[in-house]
Amino acid sequence: RGFAAAGADLNAQDDYGWTALRYAVRARQLKTAGALLELGANADLASNTGRTPLMSAAANGLADAVGLLLEAGADPRLKDNNGDTALDHASRGGNIGSLACRDLLSKAL
């Protein structure tokens, strides 16, 4: 929150197009991800490959993160550079979290 108060760009992207939100989601730091979203981070900002934080969470079976992002307004219909949606990414996952992600995303569509 201190960075945002100091005027930091919450949607700044690194060389791969990853944002602080995407890193927080991948690291399973849901409190940090939630704070970034509350402060105005763009839930749909895609990386260089067109993947959004929602797609990343779905691909890794992170159902809690998928739920958080959907509640924040992330668009489950967006497609990455390969034409895949978050549901497509979740469907390829081979773990129990992927099943929960598929359920959440199916309901959101």
CSV table of C-alpha atoms in Angstrom, one decimal:
chain,number,residue,atom,x,y,z
A,1,ARG,CA,0.0,0.0,0.0
A,2,GLY,CA,2.9,2.3,0.6
A,3,PHE,CA,4.1,2.0,-2.9
A,4,ALA,CA,0.7,2.9,-4.2
A,5,ALA,CA,0.5,5.9,-1.9
A,6,ALA,CA,3.8,7.0,-3.2
A,7,GLY,CA,2.5,7.0,-6.7
A,8,ALA,CA,3.9,3.7,-7.9
A,9,ASP,CA,2.3,2.2,-11.1
A,10,LEU,CA,0.4,-0.8,-9.9
A,11,ASN,CA,0.2,-2.0,-13.5
A,12,ALA,CA,3.9,-1.7,-14.4
A,13,GLN,CA,5.1,-4.7,-16.4
A,14,ASP,CA,8.5,-6.4,-16.4
A,15,ASP,CA,10.2,-7.6,-19.6
A,16,TYR,CA,7.9,-10.5,-19.8
A,17,GLY,CA,4.8,-8.4,-19.3
A,18,TRP,CA,4.2,-9.7,-15.8
A,19,THR,CA,2.7,-7.3,-13.2
A,20,ALA,CA,2.9,-7.3,-9.4
A,21,LEU,CA,-0.6,-8.9,-9.4
A,22,ARG,CA,0.5,-11.8,-11.6
A,23,TYR,CA,3.6,-12.4,-9.4
A,24,ALA,CA,1.4,-12.2,-6.2
A,25,VAL,CA,-1.1,-14.7,-7.7
A,26,ARG,CA,1.6,-17.2,-8.8
A,27,ALA,CA,3.2,-17.0,-5.4
A,28,ARG,CA,-0.1,-17.7,-3.7
A,29,GLN,CA,0.0,-14.3,-1.9
A,30,LEU,CA,-3.7,-13.8,-1.9
A,31,LYS,CA,-3.7,-11.0,0.6
A,32,THR,CA,-1.2,-9.1,-1.5
A,33,ALA,CA,-3.2,-9.8,-4.7
A,34,GLY,CA,-6.4,-8.6,-3.0
A,35,ALA,CA,-4.7,-5.4,-1.8
A,36,LEU,CA,-3.4,-4.7,-5.3
A,37,LEU,CA,-6.9,-5.3,-6.7
A,38,GLU,CA,-8.4,-3.0,-4.1
A,39,LEU,CA,-5.9,-0.3,-5.0
A,40,GLY,CA,-6.8,-0.5,-8.7
A,41,ALA,CA,-4.5,-3.1,-10.3
A,42,ASN,CA,-5.9,-4.2,-13.6
A,43,ALA,CA,-7.0,-7.8,-13.3
A,44,ASP,CA,-7.0,-8.3,-17.0
A,45,LEU,CA,-3.6,-6.9,-18.0
A,46,ALA,CA,-2.0,-9.6,-20.1
A,47,SER,CA,1.7,-10.6,-20.4
A,48,ASN,CA,3.7,-10.8,-23.6
A,49,THR,CA,2.1,-14.2,-24.3
A,50,GLY,CA,-1.4,-12.8,-23.7
A,51,ARG,CA,-1.9,-14.6,-20.4
A,52,THR,CA,-3.8,-12.7,-17.7
A,53,PRO,CA,-3.4,-13.4,-14.0
A,54,LEU,CA,-6.7,-15.4,-14.2
A,55,MET,CA,-5.2,-17.6,-16.9
A,56,SER,CA,-2.0,-18.1,-14.8
A,57,ALA,CA,-4.0,-19.0,-11.7
A,58,ALA,CA,-6.2,-21.4,-13.7
A,59,ALA,CA,-3.2,-23.1,-15.3
A,60,ASN,CA,-1.7,-23.7,-11.9
A,61,GLY,CA,-4.9,-25.0,-10.2
A,62,LEU,CA,-5.1,-22.0,-7.8
A,63,ALA,CA,-8.8,-22.0,-7.2
A,64,ASP,CA,-8.7,-19.4,-4.4
A,65,ALA,CA,-6.9,-17.0,-6.7
A,66,VAL,CA,-9.3,-17.7,-9.5
A,67,GLY,CA,-12.2,-16.9,-7.2
A,68,LEU,CA,-10.5,-13.7,-6.0
A,69,LEU,CA,-9.8,-12.5,-9.6
A,70,LEU,CA,-13.3,-13.3,-10.8
A,71,GLU,CA,-14.8,-11.4,-7.8
A,72,ALA,CA,-12.6,-8.5,-8.8
A,73,GLY,CA,-14.1,-8.5,-12.3
A,74,ALA,CA,-11.5,-10.5,-14.2
A,75,ASP,CA,-12.9,-11.5,-17.6
A,76,PRO,CA,-12.9,-15.3,-18.1
A,77,ARG,CA,-13.6,-14.9,-21.8
A,78,LEU,CA,-10.3,-13.3,-22.7
A,79,LYS,CA,-7.9,-15.3,-24.9
A,80,ASP,CA,-4.1,-15.5,-24.9
A,81,ASN,CA,-1.9,-15.4,-27.9
A,82,ASN,CA,-2.7,-19.1,-28.6
A,83,GLY,CA,-6.5,-18.5,-28.5
A,84,ASP,CA,-6.9,-20.2,-25.1
A,85,THR,CA,-9.1,-18.9,-22.3
A,86,ALA,CA,-8.6,-19.4,-18.5
A,87,LEU,CA,-11.0,-22.4,-18.7
A,88,ASP,CA,-8.8,-23.9,-21.4
A,89,HIS,CA,-5.8,-23.6,-19.2
A,90,ALA,CA,-7.6,-25.1,-16.2
A,91,SER,CA,-8.9,-28.0,-18.3
A,92,ARG,CA,-5.3,-29.0,-19.1
A,93,GLY,CA,-4.3,-29.0,-15.4
A,94,GLY,CA,-3.9,-32.4,-13.8
A,95,ASN,CA,-4.5,-31.7,-10.2
A,96,ILE,CA,-7.5,-31.3,-7.8
A,97,GLY,CA,-7.1,-27.5,-7.9
A,98,SER,CA,-7.7,-27.6,-11.7
A,99,LEU,CA,-11.1,-29.2,-11.1
A,100,ALA,CA,-12.1,-26.4,-8.7
A,101,CYS,CA,-10.9,-23.8,-11.2
A,102,ARG,CA,-12.9,-25.3,-14.0
A,103,ASP,CA,-16.0,-25.2,-11.8
A,104,LEU,CA,-15.5,-21.6,-10.9
A,105,LEU,CA,-14.8,-20.5,-14.5
A,106,SER,CA,-17.7,-22.5,-15.9
A,107,LYS,CA,-20.1,-20.7,-13.6
A,108,ALA,CA,-18.6,-17.3,-14.5
A,109,LEU,CA,-19.2,-17.8,-18.2
